[in-house]
Amino acid sequence: MRETAKPDDTDRKIMNLLHTNARMPVAEIGRHISMTQPAVRERIQKLEEQGIITAYKAKFDPGKLDRGIQAFMLFKTVKCREFVRYCESSPEVAELYRISGEFNYLLKTRSESMESLAAFQDAMMVYGVSNTLIIMHAHVEDKSPF
């Protein structure tokens, strides 16, 4: 098991910059936080080795990919395994969480249109019942934890 030290303020600054732009060159990160490239590279490598930094990802605009209708769906089912498999294979499902309370799943969906969202809801009815909340505007999204 990897030894994990808590990130210090400098590590958090590096992670915040990488969260904003995962392709930011190490030299530019160093300029932002007044550190040399080797020192920044060493800190990033340490954060990766400790499993704190787990991935570098591209972010896409769903609206430009014909997935502009976004919604949260609360879902209640007793067919959990089948429902999860269905969600894993469905292009509409962007995120799926197991939750507590009256409903047992929370989904974030992305659909081409209201009609395709309705068709997706209809297809899910075999697994249980849902409550859908259309996202009208995202005020805060993918916020850095720092």
PDB file of C-alpha atoms in Angstrom:
ATOM      1  CA  MET A   1       0.000   0.000   0.000  1.00  0.00           C
ATOM      2  CA  ARG A   2       1.253   3.473  -0.879  1.00  0.00           C
ATOM      3  CA  GLU A   3       2.076   5.868   1.919  1.00  0.00           C
ATOM      4  CA  THR A   4      -0.088   8.960   1.576  1.00  0.00           C
ATOM      5  CA  ALA A   5       0.842  12.275   3.141  1.00  0.00           C
ATOM      6  CA  LYS A   6      -1.734  15.040   3.251  1.00  0.00           C
ATOM      7  CA  PRO A   7      -1.210  17.536   0.426  1.00  0.00           C
ATOM      8  CA  ASP A   8       0.223  20.839   1.640  1.00  0.00           C
ATOM      9  CA  ASP A   9      -0.708  24.313   0.346  1.00  0.00           C
ATOM     10  CA  THR A  10       1.758  24.065  -2.550  1.00  0.00           C
ATOM     11  CA  ASP A  11       0.364  20.667  -3.592  1.00  0.00           C
ATOM     12  CA  ARG A  12      -3.153  22.107  -3.478  1.00  0.00           C
ATOM     13  CA  LYS A  13      -2.088  25.032  -5.691  1.00  0.00           C
ATOM     14  CA  ILE A  14      -0.618  22.579  -8.203  1.00  0.00           C
ATOM     15  CA  MET A  15      -3.768  20.422  -8.126  1.00  0.00           C
ATOM     16  CA  ASN A  16      -5.983  23.478  -8.580  1.00  0.00           C
ATOM     17  CA  LEU A  17      -3.972  24.578 -11.638  1.00  0.00           C
ATOM     18  CA  LEU A  18      -4.135  21.052 -13.093  1.00  0.00           C
ATOM     19  CA  HIS A  19      -7.864  20.894 -12.387  1.00  0.00           C
ATOM     20  CA  THR A  20      -8.306  24.132 -14.348  1.00  0.00           C
ATOM     21  CA  ASN A  21      -6.090  22.916 -17.204  1.00  0.00           C
ATOM     22  CA  ALA A  22      -4.719  19.363 -17.074  1.00  0.00           C
ATOM     23  CA  ARG A  23      -2.478  20.158 -20.065  1.00  0.00           C
ATOM     24  CA  MET A  24      -0.751  23.103 -18.379  1.00  0.00           C
ATOM     25  CA  PRO A  25       3.011  22.730 -18.886  1.00  0.00           C
ATOM     26  CA  VAL A  26       5.082  22.099 -15.777  1.00  0.00           C
ATOM     27  CA  ALA A  27       7.071  25.278 -16.500  1.00  0.00           C
ATOM     28  CA  GLU A  28       3.894  27.359 -16.437  1.00  0.00           C
ATOM     29  CA  ILE A  29       2.754  25.739 -13.188  1.00  0.00           C
ATOM     30  CA  GLY A  30       6.161  26.597 -11.742  1.00  0.00           C
ATOM     31  CA  ARG A  31       5.792  30.238 -12.788  1.00  0.00           C
ATOM     32  CA  HIS A  32       2.370  30.443 -11.124  1.00  0.00           C
ATOM     33  CA  ILE A  33       3.644  29.121  -7.801  1.00  0.00           C
ATOM     34  CA  SER A  34       7.289  30.323  -7.941  1.00  0.00           C
ATOM     35  CA  MET A  35       8.879  26.866  -8.142  1.00  0.00           C
ATOM     36  CA  THR A  36      11.362  25.242 -10.496  1.00  0.00           C
ATOM     37  CA  GLN A  37      10.236  22.707 -13.099  1.00  0.00           C
ATOM     38  CA  PRO A  38      12.026  19.788 -11.391  1.00  0.00           C
ATOM     39  CA  ALA A  39      10.421  20.639  -8.040  1.00  0.00           C
ATOM     40  CA  VAL A  40       6.944  20.852  -9.611  1.00  0.00           C
ATOM     41  CA  ARG A  41       7.487  17.628 -11.579  1.00  0.00           C
ATOM     42  CA  GLU A  42       8.610  15.856  -8.384  1.00  0.00           C
ATOM     43  CA  ARG A  43       5.513  17.014  -6.488  1.00  0.00           C
ATOM     44  CA  ILE A  44       3.194  15.943  -9.322  1.00  0.00           C
ATOM     45  CA  GLN A  45       4.883  12.538  -9.500  1.00  0.00           C
ATOM     46  CA  LYS A  46       4.519  12.135  -5.721  1.00  0.00           C
ATOM     47  CA  LEU A  47       0.812  13.032  -5.914  1.00  0.00           C
ATOM     48  CA  GLU A  48       0.364  10.470  -8.717  1.00  0.00           C
ATOM     49  CA  GLU A  49       2.264   7.752  -6.833  1.00  0.00           C
ATOM     50  CA  GLN A  50       0.147   8.358  -3.733  1.00  0.00           C
ATOM     51  CA  GLY A  51      -3.022   7.989  -5.786  1.00  0.00           C
ATOM     52  CA  ILE A  52      -4.124  11.558  -5.072  1.00  0.00           C
ATOM     53  CA  ILE A  53      -3.948  12.498  -8.755  1.00  0.00           C
ATOM     54  CA  THR A  54      -5.702   9.619 -10.499  1.00  0.00           C
ATOM     55  CA  ALA A  55      -6.340  10.907 -14.043  1.00  0.00           C
ATOM     56  CA  TYR A  56      -5.997  13.749 -16.513  1.00  0.00           C
ATOM     57  CA  LYS A  57      -9.161  14.298 -18.538  1.00  0.00           C
ATOM     58  CA  ALA A  58     -10.602  16.377 -21.344  1.00  0.00           C
ATOM     59  CA  LYS A  59     -13.897  18.173 -20.742  1.00  0.00           C
ATOM     60  CA  PHE A  60     -16.511  18.330 -23.512  1.00  0.00           C
ATOM     61  CA  ASP A  61     -19.423  20.663 -24.199  1.00  0.00           C
ATOM     62  CA  PRO A  62     -22.521  18.386 -24.262  1.00  0.00           C
ATOM     63  CA  GLY A  63     -24.512  20.952 -26.256  1.00  0.00           C
ATOM     64  CA  LYS A  64     -22.017  20.831 -29.117  1.00  0.00           C
ATOM     65  CA  LEU A  65     -22.232  17.029 -29.138  1.00  0.00           C
ATOM     66  CA  ASP A  66     -26.031  16.844 -29.463  1.00  0.00           C
ATOM     67  CA  ARG A  67     -26.384  16.096 -25.738  1.00  0.00           C
ATOM     68  CA  GLY A  68     -27.640  19.524 -24.643  1.00  0.00           C
ATOM     69  CA  ILE A  69     -30.628  18.340 -22.581  1.00  0.00           C
ATOM     70  CA  GLN A  70     -29.259  17.461 -19.158  1.00  0.00           C
ATOM     71  CA  ALA A  71     -31.242  16.117 -16.237  1.00  0.00           C
ATOM     72  CA  PHE A  72     -30.937  14.512 -12.845  1.00  0.00           C
ATOM     73  CA  MET A  73     -33.085  11.456 -12.284  1.00  0.00           C
ATOM     74  CA  LEU A  74     -33.953   9.922  -8.957  1.00  0.00           C
ATOM     75  CA  PHE A  75     -34.633   6.228  -9.438  1.00  0.00           C
ATOM     76  CA  LYS A  76     -36.157   3.549  -7.215  1.00  0.00           C
ATOM     77  CA  THR A  77     -35.672  -0.103  -8.108  1.00  0.00           C
ATOM     78  CA  VAL A  78     -35.339  -3.568  -6.620  1.00  0.00           C
ATOM     79  CA  LYS A  79     -33.580  -4.774  -9.797  1.00  0.00           C
ATOM     80  CA  CYS A  80     -30.305  -3.113  -8.845  1.00  0.00           C
ATOM     81  CA  ARG A  81     -27.834  -5.253 -10.824  1.00  0.00           C
ATOM     82  CA  GLU A  82     -29.894  -5.144 -13.999  1.00  0.00           C
ATOM     83  CA  PHE A  83     -30.476  -1.409 -13.621  1.00  0.00           C
ATOM     84  CA  VAL A  84     -26.770  -0.677 -13.136  1.00  0.00           C
ATOM     85  CA  ARG A  85     -25.876  -2.799 -16.194  1.00  0.00           C
ATOM     86  CA  TYR A  86     -28.490  -0.931 -18.232  1.00  0.00           C
ATOM     87  CA  CYS A  87     -27.097   2.439 -17.112  1.00  0.00           C
ATOM     88  CA  GLU A  88     -23.498   1.395 -17.852  1.00  0.00           C
ATOM     89  CA  SER A  89     -24.458   0.576 -21.439  1.00  0.00           C
ATOM     90  CA  SER A  90     -26.732   3.581 -21.998  1.00  0.00           C
ATOM     91  CA  PRO A  91     -25.183   6.585 -23.788  1.00  0.00           C
ATOM     92  CA  GLU A  92     -27.640   8.905 -22.010  1.00  0.00           C
ATOM     93  CA  VAL A  93     -26.191   8.164 -18.562  1.00  0.00           C
ATOM     94  CA  ALA A  94     -23.242  10.417 -17.719  1.00  0.00           C
ATOM     95  CA  GLU A  95     -23.056   9.598 -13.996  1.00  0.00           C
ATOM     96  CA  LEU A  96     -24.722   7.076 -11.685  1.00  0.00           C
ATOM     97  CA  TYR A  97     -24.664   7.153  -7.885  1.00  0.00           C
ATOM     98  CA  ARG A  98     -26.088   4.803  -5.253  1.00  0.00           C
ATOM     99  CA  ILE A  99     -27.838   6.990  -2.666  1.00  0.00           C
ATOM    100  CA  SER A 100     -29.833   6.628   0.539  1.00  0.00           C
ATOM    101  CA  GLY A 101     -33.412   7.669   1.110  1.00  0.00           C
ATOM    102  CA  GLU A 102     -36.666   7.073  -0.741  1.00  0.00           C
ATOM    103  CA  PHE A 103     -34.824   6.565  -4.055  1.00  0.00           C
ATOM    104  CA  ASN A 104     -31.756   4.357  -4.346  1.00  0.00           C
ATOM    105  CA  TYR A 105     -30.036   5.862  -7.407  1.00  0.00           C
ATOM    106  CA  LEU A 106     -29.226   9.326  -8.741  1.00  0.00           C
ATOM    107  CA  LEU A 107     -28.371   9.661 -12.418  1.00  0.00           C
ATOM    108  CA  LYS A 108     -27.076  12.580 -14.417  1.00  0.00           C
ATOM    109  CA  THR A 109     -28.266  12.189 -17.982  1.00  0.00           C
ATOM    110  CA  ARG A 110     -27.453  13.911 -21.263  1.00  0.00           C
ATOM    111  CA  SER A 111     -29.931  13.666 -24.116  1.00  0.00           C
ATOM    112  CA  GLU A 112     -30.256  15.018 -27.631  1.00  0.00           C
ATOM    113  CA  SER A 113     -33.795  16.301 -27.117  1.00  0.00           C
ATOM    114  CA  MET A 114     -36.763  16.218 -24.772  1.00  0.00           C
ATOM    115  CA  GLU A 115     -38.177  13.440 -26.965  1.00  0.00           C
ATOM    116  CA  SER A 116     -35.064  11.299 -26.575  1.00  0.00           C
ATOM    117  CA  LEU A 117     -35.093  11.939 -22.806  1.00  0.00           C
ATOM    118  CA  ALA A 118     -38.731  10.789 -22.696  1.00  0.00           C
ATOM    119  CA  ALA A 119     -37.841   7.661 -24.691  1.00  0.00           C
ATOM    120  CA  PHE A 120     -35.008   6.945 -22.243  1.00  0.00           C
ATOM    121  CA  GLN A 121     -37.410   7.340 -19.306  1.00  0.00           C
ATOM    122  CA  ASP A 122     -39.887   4.985 -20.973  1.00  0.00           C
ATOM    123  CA  ALA A 123     -37.170   2.363 -21.499  1.00  0.00           C
ATOM    124  CA  MET A 124     -36.165   2.568 -17.822  1.00  0.00           C
ATOM    125  CA  MET A 125     -39.699   1.906 -16.552  1.00  0.00           C
ATOM    126  CA  VAL A 126     -39.090  -1.855 -16.644  1.00  0.00           C
ATOM    127  CA  TYR A 127     -36.596  -1.391 -13.781  1.00  0.00           C
ATOM    128  CA  GLY A 128     -38.652   0.831 -11.466  1.00  0.00           C
ATOM    129  CA  VAL A 129     -39.899   4.387 -10.999  1.00  0.00           C
ATOM    130  CA  SER A 130     -38.150   7.701 -11.529  1.00  0.00           C
ATOM    131  CA  ASN A 131     -38.458  11.377 -10.784  1.00  0.00           C
ATOM    132  CA  THR A 132     -36.764  13.625 -13.345  1.00  0.00           C
ATOM    133  CA  LEU A 133     -35.379  17.112 -12.779  1.00  0.00           C
ATOM    134  CA  ILE A 134     -34.329  19.015 -15.925  1.00  0.00           C
ATOM    135  CA  ILE A 135     -31.151  21.074 -15.515  1.00  0.00           C
ATOM    136  CA  MET A 136     -32.007  24.568 -16.680  1.00  0.00           C
ATOM    137  CA  HIS A 137     -28.619  26.161 -15.930  1.00  0.00           C
ATOM    138  CA  ALA A 138     -25.438  24.992 -14.206  1.00  0.00           C
ATOM    139  CA  HIS A 139     -24.172  27.742 -11.917  1.00  0.00           C
ATOM    140  CA  VAL A 140     -21.302  25.700 -10.427  1.00  0.00           C
ATOM    141  CA  GLU A 141     -19.969  22.637 -12.196  1.00  0.00           C
ATOM    142  CA  ASP A 142     -16.819  20.530 -11.821  1.00  0.00           C
ATOM    143  CA  LYS A 143     -15.500  22.852  -9.106  1.00  0.00           C
ATOM    144  CA  SER A 144     -12.016  22.230  -7.776  1.00  0.00           C
ATOM    145  CA  PRO A 145     -12.033  21.052  -4.145  1.00  0.00           C
ATOM    146  CA  PHE A 146      -9.319  23.619  -3.420  1.00  0.00           C
TER     147      PHE A 146
END
